[in-house]
Every structure is written in C-alpha cells, then in structure tokens.
mmCIF file of C-alpha atoms and ligand atoms in Angstrom:
data_model
loop_
_atom_site.group_PDB
_atom_site.id
_atom_site.type_symbol
_atom_site.label_atom_id
_atom_site.label_comp_id
_atom_site.label_asym_id
_atom_site.label_seq_id
_atom_site.Cartn_x
_atom_site.Cartn_y
_atom_site.Cartn_z
ATOM 1 C CA MET A 1260 3.146 -24.678 14.119
ATOM 2 C CA ASN A 1261 -0.572 -24.737 13.516
ATOM 3 C CA MET A 1262 -1.776 -21.676 11.627
ATOM 4 C CA ALA A 1263 -5.089 -20.648 10.145
ATOM 5 C CA SER A 1264 -4.847 -20.970 6.384
ATOM 6 C CA ALA A 1265 -4.459 -17.966 4.122
ATOM 7 C CA VAL A 1266 -7.431 -16.557 2.230
ATOM 8 C CA THR A 1267 -6.011 -16.254 -1.284
ATOM 9 C CA SER A 1268 -9.312 -16.040 -3.097
ATOM 10 C CA VAL A 1269 -12.735 -14.871 -1.989
ATOM 11 C CA LYS A 1270 -15.747 -15.584 -4.138
ATOM 12 C CA LEU A 1271 -18.900 -13.849 -2.977
ATOM 13 C CA THR A 1272 -22.144 -14.833 -4.625
ATOM 14 C CA SER A 1273 -24.312 -12.116 -3.068
ATOM 15 C CA LEU A 1274 -22.634 -9.158 -4.865
ATOM 16 C CA PRO A 1275 -21.441 -8.684 -8.470
ATOM 17 C CA LEU A 1276 -17.635 -8.793 -8.877
ATOM 18 C CA ILE A 1277 -16.370 -5.851 -10.883
ATOM 19 C CA ALA A 1278 -12.584 -6.155 -10.669
ATOM 20 C CA GLU A 1279 -9.893 -8.457 -9.361
ATOM 21 C CA GLY A 1280 -6.457 -6.933 -8.646
ATOM 22 C CA LYS A 1281 -3.232 -8.560 -7.537
ATOM 23 C CA VAL A 1282 -4.366 -8.463 -3.927
ATOM 24 C CA ARG A 1283 -7.969 -7.198 -3.803
ATOM 25 C CA SER A 1284 -11.415 -7.998 -5.148
ATOM 26 C CA LEU A 1285 -13.860 -5.184 -5.838
ATOM 27 C CA TYR A 1286 -17.582 -5.881 -5.670
ATOM 28 C CA GLU A 1287 -20.448 -3.537 -6.426
ATOM 29 C CA ILE A 1288 -22.841 -2.664 -3.622
ATOM 30 C CA ASP A 1289 -24.671 0.053 -5.548
ATOM 31 C CA LYS A 1290 -24.011 2.810 -8.079
ATOM 32 C CA SER A 1291 -21.991 4.856 -5.608
ATOM 33 C CA THR A 1292 -20.564 2.225 -3.250
ATOM 34 C CA LEU A 1293 -18.001 -0.552 -3.657
ATOM 35 C CA PHE A 1294 -17.070 -3.480 -1.449
ATOM 36 C CA PHE A 1295 -13.268 -3.489 -1.180
ATOM 37 C CA LEU A 1296 -11.954 -6.864 -0.093
ATOM 38 C CA THR A 1297 -8.296 -7.581 0.679
ATOM 39 C CA THR A 1298 -7.053 -11.170 0.358
ATOM 40 C CA ASP A 1299 -3.928 -12.694 1.942
ATOM 41 C CA ARG A 1300 -2.104 -12.910 -1.403
ATOM 42 C CA ILE A 1301 1.515 -11.731 -1.435
ATOM 43 C CA SER A 1302 3.811 -10.831 -4.290
ATOM 44 C CA ALA A 1303 7.593 -10.504 -4.377
ATOM 45 C CA TYR A 1304 9.725 -9.507 -7.324
ATOM 46 C CA ASP A 1305 6.463 -8.760 -9.213
ATOM 47 C CA VAL A 1306 5.163 -12.329 -8.963
ATOM 48 C CA ILE A 1307 2.269 -13.557 -6.805
ATOM 49 C CA LEU A 1308 3.256 -16.542 -4.667
ATOM 50 C CA ARG A 1309 1.045 -19.658 -4.667
ATOM 51 C CA ASN A 1310 0.166 -19.500 -0.978
ATOM 52 C CA GLY A 1311 -0.567 -16.329 0.963
ATOM 53 C CA ILE A 1312 0.240 -14.979 4.425
ATOM 54 C CA PRO A 1313 -2.627 -15.726 6.860
ATOM 55 C CA ASP A 1314 -4.285 -12.510 8.101
ATOM 56 C CA LYS A 1315 -2.229 -10.238 5.808
ATOM 57 C CA GLY A 1316 -5.438 -8.861 4.231
ATOM 58 C CA LYS A 1317 -6.798 -8.049 7.684
ATOM 59 C CA ILE A 1318 -3.548 -6.357 8.677
ATOM 60 C CA LEU A 1319 -3.507 -4.197 5.520
ATOM 61 C CA THR A 1320 -7.167 -3.262 5.985
ATOM 62 C CA GLN A 1321 -6.735 -2.348 9.651
ATOM 63 C CA ILE A 1322 -3.537 -0.377 8.953
ATOM 64 C CA SER A 1323 -5.326 1.614 6.229
ATOM 65 C CA ASN A 1324 -8.215 2.219 8.608
ATOM 66 C CA HIS A 1325 -5.804 3.439 11.283
ATOM 67 C CA TRP A 1326 -4.192 5.886 8.856
ATOM 68 C CA PHE A 1327 -7.548 7.163 7.595
ATOM 69 C CA SER A 1328 -8.465 8.106 11.137
ATOM 70 C CA VAL A 1329 -5.023 9.535 12.063
ATOM 71 C CA LEU A 1330 -4.886 11.572 8.848
ATOM 72 C CA SER A 1331 -8.450 12.860 9.180
ATOM 73 C CA THR A 1332 -7.592 14.224 12.615
ATOM 74 C CA LYS A 1333 -4.374 15.863 11.457
ATOM 75 C CA ILE A 1334 -5.661 17.156 8.110
ATOM 76 C CA PRO A 1335 -9.311 18.050 8.741
ATOM 77 C CA HIS A 1336 -10.015 19.032 5.104
ATOM 78 C CA LEU A 1337 -8.755 15.665 3.766
ATOM 79 C CA LYS A 1338 -11.435 13.570 2.038
ATOM 80 C CA HIS A 1339 -11.030 9.767 1.883
ATOM 81 C CA HIS A 1340 -13.028 6.923 0.402
ATOM 82 C CA LEU A 1341 -13.655 4.763 3.496
ATOM 83 C CA LEU A 1342 -17.300 4.587 4.592
ATOM 84 C CA THR A 1343 -17.315 1.676 7.045
ATOM 85 C CA LEU A 1344 -15.516 -1.584 7.883
ATOM 86 C CA THR A 1345 -18.869 -3.349 8.255
ATOM 87 C CA PRO A 1346 -20.008 -5.531 5.339
ATOM 88 C CA PRO A 1347 -23.345 -4.807 3.661
ATOM 89 C CA ASP A 1348 -26.470 -6.585 4.931
ATOM 90 C CA SER A 1349 -26.799 -8.573 1.717
ATOM 91 C CA LEU A 1350 -23.894 -10.894 2.601
ATOM 92 C CA THR A 1351 -24.714 -14.393 3.833
ATOM 93 C CA PRO A 1352 -23.553 -15.376 7.362
ATOM 94 C CA SER A 1353 -20.711 -17.508 5.972
ATOM 95 C CA GLU A 1354 -19.606 -14.677 3.672
ATOM 96 C CA ARG A 1355 -19.617 -12.291 6.637
ATOM 97 C CA ALA A 1356 -17.290 -14.611 8.542
ATOM 98 C CA LEU A 1357 -14.971 -14.864 5.544
ATOM 99 C CA VAL A 1358 -14.641 -11.089 5.015
ATOM 100 C CA HIS A 1359 -14.503 -10.074 8.688
ATOM 101 C CA GLY A 1360 -11.687 -7.582 9.266
ATOM 102 C CA ARG A 1361 -10.517 -7.590 5.654
ATOM 103 C CA CYS A 1362 -13.246 -5.521 4.053
ATOM 104 C CA MET A 1363 -14.295 -1.920 3.630
ATOM 105 C CA GLN A 1364 -17.288 -0.254 2.042
ATOM 106 C CA VAL A 1365 -15.832 2.612 0.028
ATOM 107 C CA LYS A 1366 -17.142 5.422 -2.144
ATOM 108 C CA ARG A 1367 -17.050 4.390 -5.760
ATOM 109 C CA LEU A 1368 -14.773 6.925 -7.436
ATOM 110 C CA ARG A 1369 -12.836 7.626 -10.619
ATOM 111 C CA ILE A 1370 -9.154 6.926 -9.832
ATOM 112 C CA PHE A 1371 -6.730 9.418 -11.406
ATOM 113 C CA PRO A 1372 -4.554 7.452 -13.833
ATOM 114 C CA VAL A 1373 -1.232 8.340 -12.155
ATOM 115 C CA GLU A 1374 0.552 6.604 -9.272
ATOM 116 C CA ILE A 1375 1.138 9.299 -6.645
ATOM 117 C CA ILE A 1376 4.515 8.410 -5.175
ATOM 118 C CA VAL A 1377 6.295 10.396 -2.469
ATOM 119 C CA ARG A 1378 9.874 9.639 -1.477
ATOM 120 C CA GLY A 1379 11.645 10.752 1.672
ATOM 121 C CA TYR A 1380 14.732 8.600 1.038
ATOM 122 C CA ILE A 1381 16.559 7.722 -2.147
ATOM 123 C CA THR A 1382 16.280 4.019 -2.981
ATOM 124 C CA GLY A 1383 14.845 1.654 -5.599
ATOM 125 C CA SER A 1384 14.260 3.106 -9.061
ATOM 126 C CA ALA A 1385 15.043 6.639 -7.786
ATOM 127 C CA TRP A 1386 18.523 5.554 -6.654
ATOM 128 C CA LYS A 1387 19.108 3.742 -9.963
ATOM 129 C CA GLU A 1388 18.222 6.860 -11.976
ATOM 130 C CA TYR A 1389 20.283 9.135 -9.722
ATOM 131 C CA THR A 1390 23.446 7.041 -10.082
ATOM 132 C CA LYS A 1391 23.157 7.362 -13.869
ATOM 133 C CA THR A 1392 21.994 10.948 -14.377
ATOM 134 C CA GLY A 1393 22.004 12.773 -11.026
ATOM 135 C CA THR A 1394 18.223 13.196 -11.367
ATOM 136 C CA VAL A 1395 15.117 11.557 -9.896
ATOM 137 C CA ASN A 1396 12.072 11.510 -12.200
ATOM 138 C CA GLY A 1397 14.018 13.958 -14.351
ATOM 139 C CA ILE A 1398 14.462 16.423 -11.481
ATOM 140 C CA PRO A 1399 18.109 17.325 -10.699
ATOM 141 C CA GLN A 1400 19.180 16.325 -7.175
ATOM 142 C CA PRO A 1401 22.129 17.540 -5.083
ATOM 143 C CA ALA A 1402 25.463 15.816 -5.878
ATOM 144 C CA GLY A 1403 26.985 13.273 -3.498
ATOM 145 C CA LEU A 1404 23.830 11.647 -2.101
ATOM 146 C CA GLU A 1405 24.485 8.226 -0.593
ATOM 147 C CA CYS A 1406 22.247 5.212 -1.190
ATOM 148 C CA CYS A 1407 19.130 5.369 1.019
ATOM 149 C CA ALA A 1408 19.944 8.888 2.278
ATOM 150 C CA ALA A 1409 17.098 11.236 3.140
ATOM 151 C CA PHE A 1410 16.507 13.842 0.422
ATOM 152 C CA PRO A 1411 18.276 16.889 1.884
ATOM 153 C CA GLY A 1412 15.535 19.290 0.776
ATOM 154 C CA GLY A 1413 12.762 17.124 2.253
ATOM 155 C CA PRO A 1414 10.438 14.592 0.599
ATOM 156 C CA ILE A 1415 9.848 14.764 -3.143
ATOM 157 C CA TYR A 1416 6.885 13.936 -5.359
ATOM 158 C CA THR A 1417 7.781 11.373 -8.048
ATOM 159 C CA PRO A 1418 4.688 10.272 -9.986
ATOM 160 C CA SER A 1419 4.573 7.328 -12.358
ATOM 161 C CA THR A 1420 2.196 6.043 -14.997
ATOM 162 C CA LYS A 1421 -0.280 3.295 -14.111
ATOM 163 C CA ALA A 1422 0.740 0.529 -16.464
ATOM 164 C CA PRO A 1423 -1.778 -2.070 -17.635
ATOM 165 C CA VAL A 1424 -1.444 -5.539 -16.024
ATOM 166 C CA GLY A 1425 1.845 -7.201 -16.960
ATOM 167 C CA GLU A 1426 3.595 -3.955 -17.892
ATOM 168 C CA LYS A 1427 5.922 -1.825 -15.779
ATOM 169 C CA ASP A 1428 4.971 1.636 -14.449
ATOM 170 C CA ILE A 1429 7.151 4.386 -15.903
ATOM 171 C CA ASN A 1430 8.447 7.275 -13.782
ATOM 172 C CA ILE A 1431 7.322 10.669 -15.086
ATOM 173 C CA THR A 1432 8.027 14.276 -14.138
ATOM 174 C CA PRO A 1433 5.463 16.247 -12.113
ATOM 175 C CA ALA A 1434 4.935 18.301 -15.298
ATOM 176 C CA GLN A 1435 3.955 15.160 -17.232
ATOM 177 C CA ALA A 1436 1.564 14.194 -14.421
ATOM 178 C CA ARG A 1437 0.017 17.662 -14.729
ATOM 179 C CA GLU A 1438 -0.594 17.010 -18.423
ATOM 180 C CA ILE A 1439 -2.318 13.688 -17.694
ATOM 181 C CA ILE A 1440 -4.612 14.790 -14.880
ATOM 182 C CA GLY A 1441 -4.881 18.541 -15.436
ATOM 183 C CA GLN A 1442 -3.139 21.398 -13.650
ATOM 184 C CA GLU A 1443 -5.754 22.062 -10.993
ATOM 185 C CA TYR A 1444 -6.198 18.491 -9.768
ATOM 186 C CA ALA A 1445 -2.479 17.737 -10.140
ATOM 187 C CA ASP A 1446 -1.456 20.639 -7.909
ATOM 188 C CA LYS A 1447 -4.033 19.699 -5.301
ATOM 189 C CA ILE A 1448 -2.918 16.065 -5.292
ATOM 190 C CA GLU A 1449 0.777 16.945 -5.089
ATOM 191 C CA GLY A 1450 0.171 19.217 -2.098
ATOM 192 C CA LEU A 1451 -2.001 16.656 -0.317
ATOM 193 C CA ALA A 1452 0.395 13.772 -1.000
ATOM 194 C CA LEU A 1453 3.383 15.673 0.396
ATOM 195 C CA SER A 1454 1.460 16.782 3.512
ATOM 196 C CA ILE A 1455 0.190 13.260 4.161
ATOM 197 C CA TYR A 1456 3.657 11.765 3.720
ATOM 198 C CA LYS A 1457 5.275 14.274 6.095
ATOM 199 C CA ILE A 1458 2.675 13.741 8.814
ATOM 200 C CA ALA A 1459 2.781 9.959 8.428
ATOM 201 C CA ALA A 1460 6.592 9.776 8.326
ATOM 202 C CA GLU A 1461 6.875 11.729 11.566
ATOM 203 C CA TYR A 1462 4.170 9.592 13.178
ATOM 204 C CA ALA A 1463 5.841 6.324 12.106
ATOM 205 C CA LEU A 1464 9.343 7.431 13.068
ATOM 206 C CA ALA A 1465 8.185 8.027 16.634
ATOM 207 C CA LYS A 1466 7.244 4.308 16.560
ATOM 208 C CA GLY A 1467 10.571 3.131 15.160
ATOM 209 C CA ILE A 1468 9.574 2.874 11.489
ATOM 210 C CA ILE A 1469 11.038 4.858 8.608
ATOM 211 C CA ILE A 1470 8.606 5.298 5.701
ATOM 212 C CA ALA A 1471 11.190 5.495 2.923
ATOM 213 C CA ASP A 1472 8.593 6.009 0.215
ATOM 214 C CA THR A 1473 4.950 5.332 -0.496
ATOM 215 C CA LYS A 1474 2.350 5.206 -3.237
ATOM 216 C CA PHE A 1475 -1.058 6.833 -2.964
ATOM 217 C CA GLU A 1476 -4.044 6.626 -5.251
ATOM 218 C CA PHE A 1477 -6.234 9.688 -5.473
ATOM 219 C CA ALA A 1478 -9.636 9.817 -7.091
ATOM 220 C CA LEU A 1479 -12.262 12.244 -8.235
ATOM 221 C CA ASP A 1480 -15.657 12.288 -6.588
ATOM 222 C CA GLU A 1481 -17.727 13.186 -9.623
ATOM 223 C CA ALA A 1482 -20.722 14.081 -7.480
ATOM 224 C CA THR A 1483 -18.854 16.833 -5.600
ATOM 225 C CA GLY A 1484 -15.784 17.542 -7.773
ATOM 226 C CA GLU A 1485 -13.565 16.793 -4.753
ATOM 227 C CA VAL A 1486 -10.180 15.075 -4.768
ATOM 228 C CA VAL A 1487 -10.346 12.017 -2.499
ATOM 229 C CA LEU A 1488 -7.670 9.725 -1.012
ATOM 230 C CA ALA A 1489 -8.582 6.174 -2.121
ATOM 231 C CA ASP A 1490 -7.210 2.611 -2.141
ATOM 232 C CA GLU A 1491 -4.981 1.259 0.657
ATOM 233 C CA VAL A 1492 -2.955 3.841 2.557
ATOM 234 C CA LEU A 1493 0.579 3.660 3.960
ATOM 235 C CA THR A 1494 0.654 -0.114 4.290
ATOM 236 C CA PRO A 1495 3.725 -2.344 4.019
ATOM 237 C CA ASP A 1496 2.463 -3.275 0.514
ATOM 238 C CA SER A 1497 2.209 0.305 -0.765
ATOM 239 C CA SER A 1498 5.283 1.642 1.049
ATOM 240 C CA ARG A 1499 8.877 0.802 1.882
ATOM 241 C CA PHE A 1500 9.052 0.519 5.647
ATOM 242 C CA TRP A 1501 12.485 0.297 7.268
ATOM 243 C CA ASP A 1502 13.347 -0.491 10.858
ATOM 244 C CA ALA A 1503 14.670 2.847 12.167
ATOM 245 C CA LYS A 1504 17.080 1.085 14.543
ATOM 246 C CA ALA A 1505 18.726 -0.901 11.743
ATOM 247 C CA TYR A 1506 18.905 2.019 9.278
ATOM 248 C CA THR A 1507 22.441 2.649 7.935
ATOM 249 C CA VAL A 1508 22.948 5.169 5.170
ATOM 250 C CA GLY A 1509 25.186 4.193 2.229
ATOM 251 C CA GLN A 1510 23.764 0.698 1.664
ATOM 252 C CA GLU A 1511 20.494 -0.951 0.610
ATOM 253 C CA GLN A 1512 18.087 -1.427 3.549
ATOM 254 C CA LEU A 1513 16.068 -4.581 4.094
ATOM 255 C CA SER A 1514 12.364 -3.961 3.789
ATOM 256 C CA PHE A 1515 10.774 -4.556 7.147
ATOM 257 C CA ASP A 1516 8.155 -7.096 6.164
ATOM 258 C CA LYS A 1517 9.186 -9.014 3.050
ATOM 259 C CA GLN A 1518 12.784 -9.496 4.090
ATOM 260 C CA TYR A 1519 12.419 -13.197 5.002
ATOM 261 C CA LEU A 1520 10.482 -14.012 1.889
ATOM 262 C CA ARG A 1521 12.929 -12.229 -0.426
ATOM 263 C CA ASP A 1522 15.938 -13.805 1.336
ATOM 264 C CA TRP A 1523 14.390 -17.247 1.027
ATOM 265 C CA LEU A 1524 13.539 -16.730 -2.664
ATOM 266 C CA THR A 1525 17.053 -15.459 -3.414
ATOM 267 C CA SER A 1526 18.860 -18.232 -1.560
ATOM 268 C CA ASN A 1527 16.730 -20.812 -3.379
ATOM 269 C CA ASN A 1528 17.165 -19.149 -6.754
ATOM 270 C CA LEU A 1529 13.417 -18.593 -7.104
ATOM 271 C CA ASN A 1530 13.281 -14.810 -7.725
ATOM 272 C CA GLY A 1531 10.564 -13.954 -10.196
ATOM 273 C CA LYS A 1532 9.556 -17.634 -10.736
ATOM 274 C CA GLU A 1533 5.827 -18.338 -11.135
ATOM 275 C CA ASP A 1534 3.688 -20.399 -8.751
ATOM 276 C CA VAL A 1535 6.235 -20.797 -5.944
ATOM 277 C CA GLU A 1536 5.020 -22.306 -2.662
ATOM 278 C CA ILE A 1537 6.378 -20.538 0.439
ATOM 279 C CA PRO A 1538 7.453 -22.989 3.194
ATOM 280 C CA GLU A 1539 5.608 -22.846 6.505
ATOM 281 C CA ASN A 1540 8.443 -21.317 8.549
ATOM 282 C CA VAL A 1541 8.900 -18.479 6.023
ATOM 283 C CA VAL A 1542 5.127 -17.874 6.037
ATOM 284 C CA ALA A 1543 5.194 -17.733 9.855
ATOM 285 C CA GLN A 1544 8.105 -15.305 10.007
ATOM 286 C CA THR A 1545 6.613 -13.059 7.307
ATOM 287 C CA LYS A 1546 3.277 -13.035 9.138
ATOM 288 C CA HIS A 1547 5.090 -12.137 12.339
ATOM 289 C CA LYS A 1548 6.749 -9.146 10.622
ATOM 290 C CA TYR A 1549 3.448 -7.821 9.239
ATOM 291 C CA GLU A 1550 1.998 -8.153 12.757
ATOM 292 C CA GLU A 1551 4.964 -6.293 14.216
ATOM 293 C CA VAL A 1552 4.480 -3.412 11.759
ATOM 294 C CA PHE A 1553 0.791 -3.373 12.661
ATOM 295 C CA GLU A 1554 1.463 -3.331 16.408
ATOM 296 C CA ARG A 1555 4.147 -0.648 16.185
ATOM 297 C CA LEU A 1556 2.003 1.646 14.053
ATOM 298 C CA THR A 1557 -1.312 1.219 15.819
ATOM 299 C CA GLY A 1558 -0.176 0.459 19.379
ATOM 300 C CA SER A 1559 -2.744 -2.363 19.404
ATOM 301 C CA THR A 1560 -2.770 -6.070 18.556
ATOM 302 C CA LEU A 1561 -4.604 -7.326 15.494
ATOM 303 C CA ALA A 1562 -6.842 -9.437 17.734
ATOM 304 C CA ALA A 1563 -7.851 -6.381 19.787
ATOM 305 C CA SER A 1564 -8.547 -4.313 16.664
ATOM 306 C CA LEU A 1565 -10.660 -7.085 15.164
ATOM 307 C CA ALA A 1566 -12.569 -7.567 18.413
ATOM 308 C CA SER A 1567 -13.475 -3.878 18.411
ATOM 309 C CA LEU A 1568 -15.222 -4.375 15.051
ATOM 310 C CA GLU A 1569 -17.695 -6.885 16.487
HETATM 311 P P1 ATP B 2445 -3.172 -1.428 -9.196
HETATM 312 O O1 ATP B 2445 -1.743 -1.430 -9.650
HETATM 313 O O2 ATP B 2445 -4.106 -0.793 -10.174
HETATM 314 O O3 ATP B 2445 -3.348 -0.944 -7.776
HETATM 315 P P2 ATP B 2445 -3.432 -3.854 -7.980
HETATM 316 O O4 ATP B 2445 -3.190 -5.178 -8.522
HETATM 317 O O5 ATP B 2445 -2.540 -3.267 -6.925
HETATM 318 O O6 ATP B 2445 -3.529 -2.928 -9.196
HETATM 319 P P3 ATP B 2445 -5.454 -4.143 -6.037
HETATM 320 O O7 ATP B 2445 -4.771 -3.331 -4.984
HETATM 321 O O8 ATP B 2445 -5.483 -5.617 -5.894
HETATM 322 O O9 ATP B 2445 -4.922 -3.735 -7.464
HETATM 323 O O10 ATP B 2445 -6.956 -3.653 -6.233
HETATM 324 C C1 ATP B 2445 -7.404 -2.380 -5.881
HETATM 325 C C2 ATP B 2445 -7.990 -1.654 -7.114
HETATM 326 O O11 ATP B 2445 -9.060 -0.816 -6.683
HETATM 327 C C3 ATP B 2445 -6.990 -0.742 -7.791
HETATM 328 O O12 ATP B 2445 -7.133 -0.864 -9.179
HETATM 329 C C4 ATP B 2445 -7.419 0.655 -7.333
HETATM 330 O O13 ATP B 2445 -7.086 1.643 -8.286
HETATM 331 C C5 ATP B 2445 -8.918 0.508 -7.212
HETATM 332 N N1 ATP B 2445 -9.589 1.405 -6.245
HETATM 333 C C6 ATP B 2445 -9.162 1.764 -5.005
HETATM 334 N N2 ATP B 2445 -10.056 2.562 -4.380
HETATM 335 C C7 ATP B 2445 -11.101 2.724 -5.234
HETATM 336 C C8 ATP B 2445 -12.348 3.474 -5.181
HETATM 337 N N3 ATP B 2445 -12.693 4.170 -4.106
HETATM 338 N N4 ATP B 2445 -13.156 3.445 -6.272
HETATM 339 C C9 ATP B 2445 -12.798 2.727 -7.382
HETATM 340 N N5 ATP B 2445 -11.659 2.002 -7.492
HETATM 341 C C10 ATP B 2445 -10.806 1.995 -6.440
HETATM 342 MG MG1 MG B 2446 -3.075 -1.943 -5.347
#
C-alpha cells in the first residue's frame, strides 16, 4: 500500500517555538496568541513510537474542532481557546502546506496545573484502585461494580496531578484539586467538565461510540478572569473510546483506535520499548481506526473536512 508519510516533526522557521510536547509543538504568534500544531506522533504504553500514523494530527485537530463547535452550541456560556484553523500570514507557502489541517491559532492562556478527568465507566487506574480499596480517587464507590461498568450514580470527576515529563500523574481527590487551583475555579471547572462529558457521551453513543473516560485541560484567561476549555478535546488520544457494539461489562475493553498497535506490540514483546518502528500494515490499520472514529463522530470524511478549510 502506498501511503503519504507521517509528519513526526515540524520545524517552522517563521515563528518562535515555545514548547514541544509528546504530540504537539507550540509556537508564539504574539503575546496573546499561540500556534498549536499537532504532529502524527503516536505513543503506546507511555512510549513514543519511531514512526507516526499519517494524518493522525489532522484527525485530532479536526475532531477537537468538531467538539468545540458542538459544545459551543449545546453550552452557550462555554469559553474555549480555539480562534481559527487558518495559519497566520507570516508562514511561508511550504510551511502552510505542511501545517494544513493540523493547526489551530489559540488564545494563549495559563493552564490550571491539574488534569481534569471525568469517568463514566470504571477502567484503568480507577478499576485498579477500586479492586484494592473500594474507592476511586479516594471516593467510596458502591460495592459489587464489575470491570468497565458504568458508574451507577453517573459520571464522576477524578482529577490528577500534572507530572513533569518522565513522571507519572498521581490521582487526587476533588478536595486536593480544590487546594491546588482554589475553591472558586475548581468548582467551576468540575461543573463544566461534568456537563461537557455528559453531553459528549450522549452525542457519541448515538454514533456507536462509548466515551469511557476523558481528560480535559482548563485554563485561566488572565485578561478576563474566565475559565476556558483549552488543549485538544475529546479525541482518541485524550479519551478512552470503546465500540458500543462490542462493549461487554465484566472484562477489559479494547480501545477503539490503538487496539492493533497494542496487540502488535504485545505479541512481539515490545511493550514500553524505546524507538520501535511500527510495520506498514499496523500503521495502515491504526490509521483506518482513527479515520473511522473521525467519520462516526463527525459524519464527514477527513478529506471533506479538510477541503472545507480551503
Ligand atoms: P501534557 O501532558 O502537558 O499535555 P503533552 O506531551 O500531552 O503534555 P502536547 O499535547 O504534545 O503535550 O502539547 C500541548 C501542550 O499545550 C500541553 O502542555 C498543554 O497544557 C498546552 N496548552 C494547550 N492549550 C493551551 C493554551 N491555550 N495556552 C497555553 N498552553 C496550552
Ligand atoms: Mg497533551
């Protein structure tokens, strides 16, 4: 199969680089605006693979954009950081081609130093804690929950710390989050995060996708004092998406998008190994899954969405 190659690193010369994350590069446009660029890098078991998934950065960007517009309609008072998907004029023609579809101009904000996680279903670290102590993030849960069951009282807010690079985030109680970011902002964020999750989960379920859990980043707009939804939103990288048709309570579910990659790593004994090259067929199948998530959620193809940006 002949596939466009993945964009695993983007070096722009026309804007100053201010930060490089696991997946994104942040450039400065001006004092109040950032250029938010999503590469095709992919990580599994906390390690970035050597090659990426072609178009993954475009898919994540367009999914976030879709959610920003869905959420703005459903929660009119919600503020978010997206300004436009068009690159700034200062980019050279070749840079514009490189970033097309994978970039956003966003408001430059101060991110609250807590990962805002909402869980509708018990899995991952929440399931691990529950099996030991009957709690999730220190909060007692009803007895007898099965693995991957929906929380009977509805989705719960389970914040974690934002660990420095190379360290693991630690789950904290909502009370500890309140101490870190202050009562007023913490309450606002908790309320917003739960509303967004509920609206998004219902929306996705109607399209055959269970959003088991997700991580938001909220920020403070220092100019207005407002709490703003930032970063990527409800993507397969920031959320656990399950295929609703395949969902079976009482067992671990396969994540919708990274299932082929994880299976291949496990069967080749490569979990957590550095600098692993993903074979072409696994890249193709993973790409196909990201596209399927995109198409189910947005009801459009990636090509059509990208064409509408022209
Ligand atoms: P992190 O765990 O901090 O998200 P990461 O490796 O996932 O690290 P990336 O997703 O690659 O990081 O990069 C995005 C970075 O941009 C994150 O550090 C995020 O907090 C930050 N960010 C997102 N939106 C904004 C914004 N509007 N203003 C400033 N920083 C932002
Ligand atoms: Mg991130």
